[in-house]
Amino acid sequence: MSKILQAEDLTKDFSVRDQRGRRRMFRAVDAVNFSIERGNCFGLVGESGSGKTTTGRTVLRLIEPTAGRITFDGVDITKADMAAYRRRMQIIFQNPAGSLDPKYQVGDIVAEGLRANRMCGSRAEYRQRAEELLRQVGLFPEDALRYPGEFSGGQQQRIGIARALAVEPEFIVCDEPVSALDVSFQAQIINLLKRLQQEKGLSYLFISHDMSVVRHMSDRVGIMYRGRLLECGEAEEVIGHPAHPYTRALIDAIPIADPDRSAARTRRPPVYGAEEAVTGCCYASRCPYVTERCRQAQPEAKKIAPDHVCSCHLFE
Amino acid sequence: MGKLLEIKDLSVEFRTDKGIAHAVNDVSLSLEPGENLGIVGESGSGKSTLAHAVMRLLSPSAVITDGQILFDGTDLTALPEDELRALCGRELSMIFQDPMQCLDPSFSVGYQLTECLLAHRICGKAEAKERSAAMLERVGIHEAKEVMRRYPFQLSGGMRQRVMIAMALLTGPKLLIADEPTTALDVTIQDQILQLLKDYAKQEDLSVLFITHSFGVVADICDKVAVLYGGRVAEAGTVRQLFYRPCHPYTAGLLNAVPTMEHDKNVPLQPIEGTPVNVFRLSEGCPFCDRCGKAAEICRKECPELKEVEEGHFAACHFAE
């Protein structure tokens, strides 16, 4: 199998102002390394502010990286002209309503990418192709003439998916595609994304804060915290045998929809720490196993199983 | 034991430009002292409208067309404004999904906390400060004195939610209405907030009406649960009854649709097909019949009544047994 995407030491700094109005640098993504095999799904899990969305946008170069290297299908695209790659790399956004232009008919939204890339010969062909795409995502061909506001959240997300699929991409960044949806729609969209992946051999970077959704979708996963990739590897391995204290805390905190098992689980008292910048491990202020070394030195990524890497001093 | 909160045949509709939205229809629920009741539903199911109706926070376009809301025997829907103000914030409090929208950005946390004690004339200024600091410590905020000097924007999302909980609990209410208080929070913080609410409710004999869309949250902190669909109670009972023996196809569907950490990845999830019912155009039949696999002729014609399938377990389905 070949790698469709590889990120090496990917770093992104944003210039922000602190409370006194002074400029300073904020490192949203900090030396992140991961790769995605063709036809696979890589899940990126983390809490809000952990840098997962910035990572997703940076690999598409919707945000320019500060440092590091992005390789797509064997070609270094860190500095390349992206026009040649936009058709092959697409994105699905979290907020379906906000990512669809309310003044465009659904058919035009879906066909916009086709037109930009001159993928069809005639107007009739564009319309036919848009209708076919709508059918593929479970909508009706007649829906092409309606406007986004006439659809429910789940249907709007289907339109977003049809738009991403239109240009026949190989790689799609799914940025929290189901987080804004109701429970009954979530399962519909997850099934749709999975079916499309199998039918078209797509590769996904699947970003979510919901560990159970990521586990269901992904072949490999990465756990992010404050811009750093703390743990990464094969999905069952990482989730079944979490190594990093943060991953363990994250998995323990997932509510279980079963009263007996929910009551039976044990809880560790939370560690409250000051949220200040430290020179050492970014998780040091909340970690129950913290040592002096964690506060001083940043842990290196260490291989602890064939496809399982963890950045923690406990494993050195 | 007397009931703390009893909602009887409540119906609420919104009169809008687009027509009448029947947000809550004929809902009856009750809550004993010290009990936690979860209200589960998707967007548009009427769960927030129900909570707002209890606190009388409905928007002007909403009208309570029928029913009563009895709190400790007093009908809140008929209570004069001044008596309601004396009750709300003191005997019954509410916390919301987004603390940033509920805290005033231009006043310090300390000012806003003491304000609710002072407004209800519960104690003097000095004592109010002390009580507020003690309550902040209790909800897990250390350095309470320091936090009281800060403004809401200087706090993290989890801290803000703790401040709001402290504010709601300061006056020692008997009932807390929690409208999706953890939905906007990260899972690790959500877990801490839920434990906090659960422990506090147990120690102080507080009842919580917990509005959420997550069955995981319900399983964690509730004793009883009601599932709403299209503004109606689809199923209600104890948490164990609903989770282990769901009798309404919608409840069963929701429970199956959520991916769990044990689900076999190669087996597709079982979604509930179709889209939620439009509360502007409710038909005569069961609101769920268009999405239900069991729907028959009777479901389209007649809206099922809630019937008791076992003791304390109710379902509104023609085929429930």
Short mmCIF file of C-alpha atoms in Angstrom, two decimals, chain A residues 230-231 241-249 268 280-281 283-284 286-295 297-304 309-316:
data_model
loop_
_atom_site.label_atom_id
_atom_site.label_comp_id
_atom_site.label_asym_id
_atom_site.label_seq_id
_atom_site.Cartn_x
_atom_site.Cartn_y
_atom_site.Cartn_z
CA LEU A 230 0.42 12.49 22.05
CA GLU A 231 -0.37 9.04 20.79
CA HIS A 241 -4.56 -0.46 24.98
CA PRO A 242 -4.20 3.28 25.52
CA ALA A 243 -0.73 4.14 26.76
CA HIS A 244 -0.69 7.89 27.32
CA PRO A 245 -2.36 9.07 30.56
CA TYR A 246 -4.36 11.60 28.54
CA THR A 247 -5.75 8.97 26.18
CA ARG A 248 -6.72 6.87 29.18
CA ALA A 249 -8.48 9.84 30.81
CA ARG A 268 -10.10 8.98 39.34
CA GLY A 280 8.08 20.14 29.35
CA CYS A 281 5.14 17.90 28.44
CA TYR A 283 -0.12 17.47 29.66
CA ALA A 284 2.05 17.86 32.78
CA ARG A 286 -3.24 17.69 34.44
CA CYS A 287 -1.35 14.40 34.56
CA PRO A 288 -1.74 12.24 37.69
CA TYR A 289 1.68 10.62 37.07
CA VAL A 290 3.62 13.85 36.63
CA THR A 291 7.28 13.91 37.67
CA GLU A 292 9.88 16.66 37.75
CA ARG A 293 11.23 15.43 34.43
CA CYS A 294 7.83 15.94 32.72
CA ARG A 295 7.90 19.62 33.68
CA ALA A 297 11.75 18.13 29.14
CA GLN A 298 9.36 17.43 26.30
CA PRO A 299 8.93 13.68 25.79
CA GLU A 300 10.00 12.18 22.45
CA ALA A 301 7.65 10.00 20.43
CA LYS A 302 8.48 6.40 21.23
CA LYS A 303 7.41 3.21 19.52
CA ILE A 304 5.75 0.90 22.04
CA VAL A 309 3.67 5.53 19.03
CA CYS A 310 3.35 7.42 22.32
CA SER A 311 4.99 10.62 23.59
CA CYS A 312 5.30 10.17 27.34
CA HIS A 313 8.23 9.91 29.76
CA LEU A 314 6.56 6.90 31.36
CA PHE A 315 7.55 4.83 28.33
CA GLU A 316 11.22 5.69 28.06
#
